[in-house]
Amino acid sequence: KQEVTQIPAALSVPEGENLVLNCSFTDSAIYNLQWFRQDPGKGLTSLLLIQSSQREQTSGRLNASLDKSSGRSTLYIAASQPGDSATYLCAVCGSGNTGKLIFGQGTTLQVKP
Amino acid sequence: DGGITQSPKYLFRKEGQNVTLSCEQNLNHDAMYWYRQDPGQGLRLIYYSQIVNDFQKGDIAEGYSVSREKKESFPLTVTSAQKNPTAFYLCASSILDATGPPNYGYTFGSGTRLTVV
């Protein structure tokens, strides 16, 4: 059974720092991996999607990497800003034809001005 | 603008009552999903549907029911059999590639917070 773990559960950094969020999964047979952002009491916003054949994806100050063989993904946030404060969720899509996502518990990020 | 609309934003359920959460999308997406989120936890899949008039149970389907009569709509009913329904419910949709799972990311609604009173 696929399990997704995110470390750390919470992170507090001063503005301007570069930071890394970690995601690990137990079954390497995935179709893709996605990173989402969730603000308090809101729905999820898709940040980056990495297909199983890809190694990384970039969008602005965000860079996500994928190492299927080791079951790991990282989300790198450059030059963090207070507006980046949110919960970041990692989710993997299994190789079956269902589109179902298995989510980690998330990392709650606070960026202090 | 295309997107997913969930309603209501807040819902209160009395003991023994069935309630229905609405989810509508105008993205022309094939697949729709219902997830449940509890405090400090990730999302768990309740039900999903890949085509009209067909749906499958997710990991925590007990006490819930769904229908998919139209491509745009995927309502979720929380029945009295669901003993702990207080949670944040999120609906999502995605395009389905004919050859496999979605190549494109999910789109999520803004959620419905259900509370038992």
mmCIF file of N, CA and C in Angstrom, chain B:
data_model
loop_
_atom_site.group_PDB
_atom_site.id
_atom_site.type_symbol
_atom_site.label_atom_id
_atom_site.label_comp_id
_atom_site.label_asym_id
_atom_site.label_seq_id
_atom_site.Cartn_x
_atom_site.Cartn_y
_atom_site.Cartn_z
ATOM 1 N N ASP B 1 -14.943 32.293 -16.224
ATOM 2 C CA ASP B 1 -13.765 31.513 -15.885
ATOM 3 C C ASP B 1 -14.147 30.080 -15.542
ATOM 4 N N GLY B 2 -13.330 29.127 -16.010
ATOM 5 C CA GLY B 2 -13.610 27.740 -15.695
ATOM 6 C C GLY B 2 -13.138 27.405 -14.308
ATOM 7 N N GLY B 3 -13.856 26.467 -13.671
ATOM 8 C CA GLY B 3 -13.462 26.064 -12.343
ATOM 9 C C GLY B 3 -14.435 25.096 -11.734
ATOM 10 N N ILE B 4 -14.243 24.838 -10.449
ATOM 11 C CA ILE B 4 -15.114 23.946 -9.693
ATOM 12 C C ILE B 4 -15.798 24.746 -8.602
ATOM 13 N N THR B 5 -17.098 24.567 -8.490
ATOM 14 C CA THR B 5 -17.876 25.267 -7.475
ATOM 15 C C THR B 5 -18.435 24.267 -6.490
ATOM 16 N N GLN B 6 -18.100 24.471 -5.224
ATOM 17 C CA GLN B 6 -18.658 23.649 -4.166
ATOM 18 C C GLN B 6 -19.618 24.488 -3.330
ATOM 19 N N SER B 7 -20.727 23.885 -2.956
ATOM 20 C CA SER B 7 -21.668 24.574 -2.081
ATOM 21 C C SER B 7 -22.376 23.578 -1.189
ATOM 22 N N PRO B 8 -22.784 24.026 0.010
ATOM 23 C CA PRO B 8 -22.476 25.325 0.589
ATOM 24 C C PRO B 8 -21.049 25.359 1.123
ATOM 25 N N LYS B 9 -20.601 26.498 1.577
ATOM 26 C CA LYS B 9 -19.261 26.611 2.146
ATOM 27 C C LYS B 9 -19.248 26.016 3.558
ATOM 28 N N TYR B 10 -20.337 26.230 4.298
ATOM 29 C CA TYR B 10 -20.486 25.677 5.639
ATOM 30 C C TYR B 10 -21.809 24.912 5.704
ATOM 31 N N LEU B 11 -21.792 23.768 6.389
ATOM 32 C CA LEU B 11 -22.989 22.939 6.492
ATOM 33 C C LEU B 11 -23.037 22.319 7.878
ATOM 34 N N PHE B 12 -24.223 22.340 8.467
ATOM 35 C CA PHE B 12 -24.396 21.779 9.790
ATOM 36 C C PHE B 12 -25.386 20.630 9.713
ATOM 37 N N ARG B 13 -25.010 19.519 10.310
ATOM 38 C CA ARG B 13 -25.854 18.321 10.239
ATOM 39 C C ARG B 13 -26.263 17.891 11.633
ATOM 40 N N LYS B 14 -27.542 17.579 11.770
ATOM 41 C CA LYS B 14 -28.017 17.029 13.037
ATOM 42 C C LYS B 14 -27.807 15.523 13.041
ATOM 43 N N GLU B 15 -27.761 14.951 14.207
ATOM 44 C CA GLU B 15 -27.607 13.501 14.333
ATOM 45 C C GLU B 15 -28.715 12.797 13.561
ATOM 46 N N GLY B 16 -28.356 11.764 12.786
ATOM 47 C CA GLY B 16 -29.343 10.980 12.060
ATOM 48 C C GLY B 16 -29.824 11.587 10.764
ATOM 49 N N GLN B 17 -29.260 12.713 10.367
ATOM 50 C CA GLN B 17 -29.725 13.410 9.169
ATOM 51 C C GLN B 17 -28.795 13.140 7.989
ATOM 52 N N ASN B 18 -29.356 13.017 6.812
ATOM 53 C CA ASN B 18 -28.560 12.950 5.586
ATOM 54 C C ASN B 18 -28.393 14.360 5.034
ATOM 55 N N VAL B 19 -27.206 14.665 4.542
ATOM 56 C CA VAL B 19 -26.970 15.958 3.906
ATOM 57 C C VAL B 19 -26.229 15.738 2.597
ATOM 58 N N THR B 20 -26.459 16.651 1.638
ATOM 59 C CA THR B 20 -25.817 16.531 0.332
ATOM 60 C C THR B 20 -24.947 17.742 0.046
ATOM 61 N N LEU B 21 -23.698 17.474 -0.365
ATOM 62 C CA LEU B 21 -22.755 18.498 -0.741
ATOM 63 C C LEU B 21 -22.710 18.569 -2.264
ATOM 64 N N SER B 22 -22.751 19.794 -2.770
ATOM 65 C CA SER B 22 -22.783 19.988 -4.215
ATOM 66 C C SER B 22 -21.386 20.237 -4.774
ATOM 67 N N CYS B 23 -21.128 19.707 -5.967
ATOM 68 C CA CYS B 23 -19.886 19.954 -6.694
ATOM 69 C C CYS B 23 -20.205 20.049 -8.181
ATOM 70 N N GLU B 24 -19.897 21.204 -8.772
ATOM 71 C CA GLU B 24 -20.152 21.448 -10.192
ATOM 72 C C GLU B 24 -18.876 21.970 -10.851
ATOM 73 N N GLN B 25 -18.572 21.434 -12.057
ATOM 74 C CA GLN B 25 -17.391 21.913 -12.778
ATOM 75 C C GLN B 25 -17.754 22.266 -14.220
ATOM 76 N N ASN B 26 -17.135 23.308 -14.736
ATOM 77 C CA ASN B 26 -17.353 23.717 -16.126
ATOM 78 C C ASN B 26 -16.052 23.651 -16.912
ATOM 79 N N LEU B 27 -15.202 22.710 -16.527
ATOM 80 C CA LEU B 27 -13.898 22.536 -17.168
ATOM 81 C C LEU B 27 -13.929 21.458 -18.239
ATOM 82 N N ASN B 28 -15.063 20.789 -18.384
ATOM 83 C CA ASN B 28 -15.206 19.659 -19.302
ATOM 84 C C ASN B 28 -14.251 18.520 -18.932
ATOM 85 N N HIS B 29 -13.983 18.387 -17.638
ATOM 86 C CA HIS B 29 -13.125 17.305 -17.170
ATOM 87 C C HIS B 29 -13.907 16.008 -17.081
ATOM 88 N N ASP B 30 -13.203 14.910 -17.386
ATOM 89 C CA ASP B 30 -13.869 13.614 -17.356
ATOM 90 C C ASP B 30 -14.037 13.075 -15.944
ATOM 91 N N ALA B 31 -12.984 13.192 -15.140
ATOM 92 C CA ALA B 31 -12.964 12.546 -13.833
ATOM 93 C C ALA B 31 -13.261 13.545 -12.721
ATOM 94 N N MET B 32 -13.983 13.067 -11.727
ATOM 95 C CA MET B 32 -14.269 13.883 -10.550
ATOM 96 C C MET B 32 -14.040 13.043 -9.308
ATOM 97 N N TYR B 33 -13.676 13.737 -8.214
ATOM 98 C CA TYR B 33 -13.265 13.053 -6.994
ATOM 99 C C TYR B 33 -13.810 13.788 -5.773
ATOM 100 N N TRP B 34 -14.049 13.018 -4.704
ATOM 101 C CA TRP B 34 -14.358 13.607 -3.401
ATOM 102 C C TRP B 34 -13.308 13.145 -2.397
ATOM 103 N N TYR B 35 -12.726 14.133 -1.690
ATOM 104 C CA TYR B 35 -11.747 13.860 -0.652
ATOM 105 C C TYR B 35 -12.250 14.431 0.671
ATOM 106 N N ARG B 36 -11.801 13.798 1.740
ATOM 107 C CA ARG B 36 -12.095 14.294 3.081
ATOM 108 C C ARG B 36 -10.781 14.688 3.736
ATOM 109 N N GLN B 37 -10.784 15.831 4.455
ATOM 110 C CA GLN B 37 -9.601 16.290 5.165
ATOM 111 C C GLN B 37 -9.945 16.535 6.625
ATOM 112 N N ASP B 38 -9.207 15.882 7.502
ATOM 113 C CA ASP B 38 -9.346 16.087 8.942
ATOM 114 C C ASP B 38 -8.168 16.914 9.432
ATOM 115 N N PRO B 39 -8.339 17.628 10.552
ATOM 116 C CA PRO B 39 -7.288 18.539 11.034
ATOM 117 C C PRO B 39 -5.929 17.856 11.149
ATOM 118 N N GLY B 40 -4.917 18.480 10.581
ATOM 119 C CA GLY B 40 -3.560 17.967 10.677
ATOM 120 C C GLY B 40 -3.295 16.727 9.852
ATOM 121 N N GLN B 41 -4.227 16.381 8.976
ATOM 122 C CA GLN B 41 -4.051 15.184 8.170
ATOM 123 C C GLN B 41 -4.112 15.518 6.688
ATOM 124 N N GLY B 42 -3.591 14.599 5.906
ATOM 125 C CA GLY B 42 -3.708 14.732 4.465
ATOM 126 C C GLY B 42 -5.110 14.383 4.011
ATOM 127 N N LEU B 43 -5.326 14.447 2.711
ATOM 128 C CA LEU B 43 -6.639 14.155 2.156
ATOM 129 C C LEU B 43 -6.808 12.656 1.945
ATOM 130 N N ARG B 44 -8.025 12.171 2.164
ATOM 131 C CA ARG B 44 -8.353 10.767 1.927
ATOM 132 C C ARG B 44 -9.506 10.681 0.933
ATOM 133 N N LEU B 45 -9.397 9.741 -0.007
ATOM 134 C CA LEU B 45 -10.364 9.624 -1.094
ATOM 135 C C LEU B 45 -11.623 8.905 -0.645
ATOM 136 N N ILE B 46 -12.788 9.520 -0.938
ATOM 137 C CA ILE B 46 -14.074 8.938 -0.568
ATOM 138 C C ILE B 46 -14.664 8.169 -1.760
ATOM 139 N N TYR B 47 -14.879 8.868 -2.867
ATOM 140 C CA TYR B 47 -15.411 8.289 -4.097
ATOM 141 C C TYR B 47 -14.777 8.997 -5.289
ATOM 142 N N TYR B 48 -14.789 8.312 -6.436
ATOM 143 C CA TYR B 48 -14.370 8.959 -7.662
ATOM 144 C C TYR B 48 -15.171 8.421 -8.832
ATOM 145 N N SER B 49 -15.207 9.221 -9.890
ATOM 146 C CA SER B 49 -15.975 8.866 -11.079
ATOM 147 C C SER B 49 -15.179 9.259 -12.318
ATOM 148 N N GLN B 50 -15.083 8.350 -13.257
ATOM 149 C CA GLN B 50 -14.335 8.627 -14.481
ATOM 150 C C GLN B 50 -15.260 8.943 -15.660
ATOM 151 N N ILE B 51 -16.504 8.445 -15.604
ATOM 152 C CA ILE B 51 -17.469 8.723 -16.658
ATOM 153 C C ILE B 51 -18.849 8.866 -16.047
ATOM 154 N N VAL B 52 -19.752 9.426 -16.814
ATOM 155 C CA VAL B 52 -21.123 9.594 -16.361
ATOM 156 C C VAL B 52 -21.751 8.232 -16.053
ATOM 157 N N ASN B 53 -22.546 8.204 -14.985
ATOM 158 C CA ASN B 53 -23.272 7.015 -14.556
ATOM 159 C C ASN B 53 -22.368 5.887 -14.073
ATOM 160 N N ASP B 54 -21.153 6.229 -13.708
ATOM 161 C CA ASP B 54 -20.234 5.229 -13.164
ATOM 162 C C ASP B 54 -19.369 5.863 -12.099
ATOM 163 N N PHE B 55 -19.149 5.173 -10.982
ATOM 164 C CA PHE B 55 -18.290 5.689 -9.917
ATOM 165 C C PHE B 55 -17.763 4.506 -9.109
ATOM 166 N N GLN B 56 -16.655 4.766 -8.414
ATOM 167 C CA GLN B 56 -16.004 3.724 -7.633
ATOM 168 C C GLN B 56 -15.731 4.220 -6.217
ATOM 169 N N LYS B 57 -15.690 3.286 -5.272
ATOM 170 C CA LYS B 57 -15.375 3.620 -3.895
ATOM 171 C C LYS B 57 -13.891 3.931 -3.762
ATOM 172 N N GLY B 58 -13.622 4.896 -2.897
ATOM 173 C CA GLY B 58 -12.250 5.191 -2.520
ATOM 174 C C GLY B 58 -11.894 4.453 -1.247
ATOM 175 N N ASP B 59 -10.996 5.045 -0.471
ATOM 176 C CA ASP B 59 -10.491 4.379 0.725
ATOM 177 C C ASP B 59 -11.434 4.454 1.928
ATOM 178 N N ILE B 60 -12.330 5.445 1.943
ATOM 179 C CA ILE B 60 -13.190 5.642 3.114
ATOM 180 C C ILE B 60 -14.631 5.894 2.687
ATOM 181 N N ALA B 61 -15.207 5.018 1.861
ATOM 182 C CA ALA B 61 -16.531 5.232 1.276
ATOM 183 C C ALA B 61 -17.687 4.939 2.234
ATOM 184 N N GLU B 62 -17.445 4.227 3.308
ATOM 185 C CA GLU B 62 -18.547 3.829 4.194
ATOM 186 C C GLU B 62 -19.256 5.047 4.778
ATOM 187 N N GLY B 63 -20.595 5.058 4.653
ATOM 188 C CA GLY B 63 -21.376 6.160 5.177
ATOM 189 C C GLY B 63 -21.587 7.293 4.189
ATOM 190 N N TYR B 64 -21.080 7.135 2.978
ATOM 191 C CA TYR B 64 -21.218 8.153 1.931
ATOM 192 C C TYR B 64 -21.859 7.543 0.685
ATOM 193 N N SER B 65 -22.495 8.377 -0.126
ATOM 194 C CA SER B 65 -22.988 7.938 -1.423
ATOM 195 C C SER B 65 -22.838 9.075 -2.422
ATOM 196 N N VAL B 66 -22.743 8.720 -3.715
ATOM 197 C CA VAL B 66 -22.571 9.712 -4.773
ATOM 198 C C VAL B 66 -23.436 9.346 -5.967
ATOM 199 N N SER B 67 -23.541 10.283 -6.902
ATOM 200 C CA SER B 67 -24.172 10.028 -8.190
ATOM 201 C C SER B 67 -23.419 10.841 -9.236
ATOM 202 N N ARG B 68 -23.493 10.395 -10.482
ATOM 203 C CA ARG B 68 -22.868 11.130 -11.590
ATOM 204 C C ARG B 68 -23.805 11.049 -12.786
ATOM 205 N N GLU B 69 -24.874 11.796 -12.716
ATOM 206 C CA GLU B 69 -25.880 11.812 -13.781
ATOM 207 C C GLU B 69 -25.491 12.743 -14.922
ATOM 208 N N LYS B 70 -24.655 13.724 -14.623
ATOM 209 C CA LYS B 70 -24.161 14.659 -15.634
ATOM 210 C C LYS B 70 -22.650 14.775 -15.509
ATOM 211 N N LYS B 71 -21.991 15.071 -16.602
ATOM 212 C CA LYS B 71 -20.532 15.188 -16.577
ATOM 213 C C LYS B 71 -20.101 16.305 -15.641
ATOM 214 N N GLU B 72 -20.916 17.356 -15.546
ATOM 215 C CA GLU B 72 -20.529 18.534 -14.797
ATOM 216 C C GLU B 72 -20.737 18.409 -13.292
ATOM 217 N N SER B 73 -21.505 17.423 -12.849
ATOM 218 C CA SER B 73 -21.957 17.400 -11.464
ATOM 219 C C SER B 73 -21.634 16.083 -10.773
ATOM 220 N N PHE B 74 -21.199 16.183 -9.508
ATOM 221 C CA PHE B 74 -20.829 14.979 -8.746
ATOM 222 C C PHE B 74 -21.180 15.224 -7.273
ATOM 223 N N PRO B 75 -22.452 15.177 -6.907
ATOM 224 C CA PRO B 75 -22.846 15.459 -5.528
ATOM 225 C C PRO B 75 -22.504 14.309 -4.576
ATOM 226 N N LEU B 76 -22.192 14.677 -3.357
ATOM 227 C CA LEU B 76 -21.842 13.716 -2.303
ATOM 228 C C LEU B 76 -22.886 13.801 -1.197
ATOM 229 N N THR B 77 -23.468 12.648 -0.834
ATOM 230 C CA THR B 77 -24.392 12.592 0.284
ATOM 231 C C THR B 77 -23.712 11.941 1.472
ATOM 232 N N VAL B 78 -23.761 12.638 2.594
ATOM 233 C CA VAL B 78 -23.245 12.103 3.847
ATOM 234 C C VAL B 78 -24.439 11.540 4.594
ATOM 235 N N THR B 79 -24.473 10.239 4.742
ATOM 236 C CA THR B 79 -25.648 9.590 5.327
ATOM 237 C C THR B 79 -25.505 9.478 6.841
ATOM 238 N N SER B 80 -26.585 9.092 7.478
ATOM 239 C CA SER B 80 -26.590 8.916 8.934
ATOM 240 C C SER B 80 -25.679 7.765 9.356
ATOM 241 N N ALA B 81 -25.290 6.925 8.417
ATOM 242 C CA ALA B 81 -24.391 5.810 8.739
ATOM 243 C C ALA B 81 -22.958 6.267 8.945
ATOM 244 N N GLN B 82 -22.638 7.490 8.528
ATOM 245 C CA GLN B 82 -21.297 8.033 8.728
ATOM 246 C C GLN B 82 -21.246 8.574 10.156
ATOM 247 N N LYS B 83 -20.506 7.901 11.017
ATOM 248 C CA LYS B 83 -20.549 8.206 12.450
ATOM 249 C C LYS B 83 -19.703 9.409 12.850
ATOM 250 N N ASN B 84 -18.759 9.776 12.036
ATOM 251 C CA ASN B 84 -17.896 10.901 12.375
ATOM 252 C C ASN B 84 -17.737 11.810 11.158
ATOM 253 N N PRO B 85 -18.800 12.512 10.767
ATOM 254 C CA PRO B 85 -18.756 13.252 9.507
ATOM 255 C C PRO B 85 -18.118 14.631 9.586
ATOM 256 N N THR B 86 -17.832 15.122 10.777
ATOM 257 C CA THR B 86 -17.258 16.467 10.892
ATOM 258 C C THR B 86 -15.891 16.500 10.229
ATOM 259 N N ALA B 87 -15.754 17.296 9.176
ATOM 260 C CA ALA B 87 -14.513 17.356 8.405
ATOM 261 C C ALA B 87 -14.654 18.425 7.328
ATOM 262 N N PHE B 88 -13.564 18.623 6.607
ATOM 263 C CA PHE B 88 -13.531 19.528 5.458
ATOM 264 C C PHE B 88 -13.563 18.654 4.208
ATOM 265 N N TYR B 89 -14.544 18.903 3.331
ATOM 266 C CA TYR B 89 -14.732 18.062 2.149
ATOM 267 C C TYR B 89 -14.319 18.823 0.898
ATOM 268 N N LEU B 90 -13.492 18.185 0.092
ATOM 269 C CA LEU B 90 -12.965 18.810 -1.114
ATOM 270 C C LEU B 90 -13.320 17.983 -2.336
ATOM 271 N N CYS B 91 -13.807 18.664 -3.346
ATOM 272 C CA CYS B 91 -14.123 18.050 -4.627
ATOM 273 C C CYS B 91 -13.029 18.443 -5.625
ATOM 274 N N ALA B 92 -12.693 17.546 -6.527
ATOM 275 C CA ALA B 92 -11.663 17.832 -7.523
ATOM 276 C C ALA B 92 -12.051 17.216 -8.859
ATOM 277 N N SER B 93 -11.412 17.696 -9.911
ATOM 278 C CA SER B 93 -11.635 17.112 -11.232
ATOM 279 C C SER B 93 -10.319 17.080 -12.004
ATOM 280 N N SER B 94 -10.275 16.228 -13.021
ATOM 281 C CA SER B 94 -9.086 16.140 -13.863
ATOM 282 C C SER B 94 -9.470 15.595 -15.231
ATOM 283 N N ILE B 95 -8.624 15.888 -16.218
ATOM 284 C CA ILE B 95 -8.788 15.287 -17.537
ATOM 285 C C ILE B 95 -8.256 13.866 -17.464
ATOM 286 N N LEU B 96 -8.894 12.945 -18.176
ATOM 287 C CA LEU B 96 -8.404 11.579 -18.245
ATOM 288 C C LEU B 96 -7.852 11.308 -19.634
ATOM 289 N N ASP B 97 -6.593 10.972 -19.686
ATOM 290 C CA ASP B 97 -5.979 10.544 -20.938
ATOM 291 C C ASP B 97 -6.547 9.184 -21.299
ATOM 292 N N ALA B 98 -6.843 8.965 -22.577
ATOM 293 C CA ALA B 98 -7.421 7.694 -22.984
ATOM 294 C C ALA B 98 -6.489 6.525 -22.710
ATOM 295 N N THR B 99 -5.193 6.825 -22.552
ATOM 296 C CA THR B 99 -4.238 5.734 -22.370
ATOM 297 C C THR B 99 -3.875 5.502 -20.921
ATOM 298 N N GLY B 100 -4.394 6.332 -20.031
ATOM 299 C CA GLY B 100 -4.024 6.114 -18.643
ATOM 300 C C GLY B 100 -4.475 7.231 -17.732
ATOM 301 N N PRO B 101 -3.905 7.314 -16.551
ATOM 302 C CA PRO B 101 -4.277 8.363 -15.585
ATOM 303 C C PRO B 101 -3.996 9.759 -16.126
ATOM 304 N N PRO B 102 -4.484 10.774 -15.442
ATOM 305 C CA PRO B 102 -4.394 12.134 -15.995
ATOM 306 C C PRO B 102 -2.972 12.603 -16.192
ATOM 307 N N ASN B 103 -2.709 13.167 -17.358
ATOM 308 C CA ASN B 103 -1.438 13.823 -17.607
ATOM 309 C C ASN B 103 -1.438 15.235 -17.071
ATOM 310 N N TYR B 104 -2.602 15.721 -16.717
ATOM 311 C CA TYR B 104 -2.733 17.094 -16.272
ATOM 312 C C TYR B 104 -3.075 17.109 -14.797
ATOM 313 N N GLY B 105 -2.779 18.212 -14.158
ATOM 314 C CA GLY B 105 -3.012 18.305 -12.736
ATOM 315 C C GLY B 105 -4.487 18.373 -12.372
ATOM 316 N N TYR B 106 -4.717 18.212 -11.136
ATOM 317 C CA TYR B 106 -6.051 18.326 -10.588
ATOM 318 C C TYR B 106 -6.450 19.801 -10.454
ATOM 319 N N THR B 107 -7.772 20.027 -10.487
ATOM 320 C CA THR B 107 -8.341 21.297 -10.070
ATOM 321 C C THR B 107 -9.257 21.018 -8.893
ATOM 322 N N PHE B 108 -9.064 21.760 -7.809
ATOM 323 C CA PHE B 108 -9.865 21.564 -6.609
ATOM 324 C C PHE B 108 -10.866 22.698 -6.426
ATOM 325 N N GLY B 109 -11.997 22.359 -5.794
ATOM 326 C CA GLY B 109 -12.937 23.374 -5.360
ATOM 327 C C GLY B 109 -12.461 23.998 -4.055
ATOM 328 N N SER B 110 -13.247 24.937 -3.541
ATOM 329 C CA SER B 110 -12.848 25.666 -2.332
ATOM 330 C C SER B 110 -13.297 24.980 -1.054
ATOM 331 N N GLY B 111 -14.034 23.874 -1.163
ATOM 332 C CA GLY B 111 -14.349 23.053 -0.004
ATOM 333 C C GLY B 111 -15.652 23.376 0.687
ATOM 334 N N THR B 112 -16.162 22.368 1.402
ATOM 335 C CA THR B 112 -17.328 22.518 2.286
ATOM 336 C C THR B 112 -16.941 22.011 3.662
ATOM 337 N N ARG B 113 -17.165 22.852 4.664
ATOM 338 C CA ARG B 113 -16.870 22.433 6.043
ATOM 339 C C ARG B 113 -18.164 21.941 6.675
ATOM 340 N N LEU B 114 -18.190 20.657 7.021
ATOM 341 C CA LEU B 114 -19.368 20.027 7.605
ATOM 342 C C LEU B 114 -19.153 19.825 9.096
ATOM 343 N N THR B 115 -20.155 20.233 9.869
ATOM 344 C CA THR B 115 -20.078 20.098 11.322
ATOM 345 C C THR B 115 -21.352 19.421 11.832
ATOM 346 N N VAL B 116 -21.188 18.467 12.727
ATOM 347 C CA VAL B 116 -22.343 17.823 13.355
ATOM 348 C C VAL B 116 -22.730 18.614 14.596
ATOM 349 N N VAL B 117 -24.024 18.944 14.695
ATOM 350 C CA VAL B 117 -24.502 19.721 15.852
ATOM 351 C C VAL B 117 -25.457 18.891 16.694
#
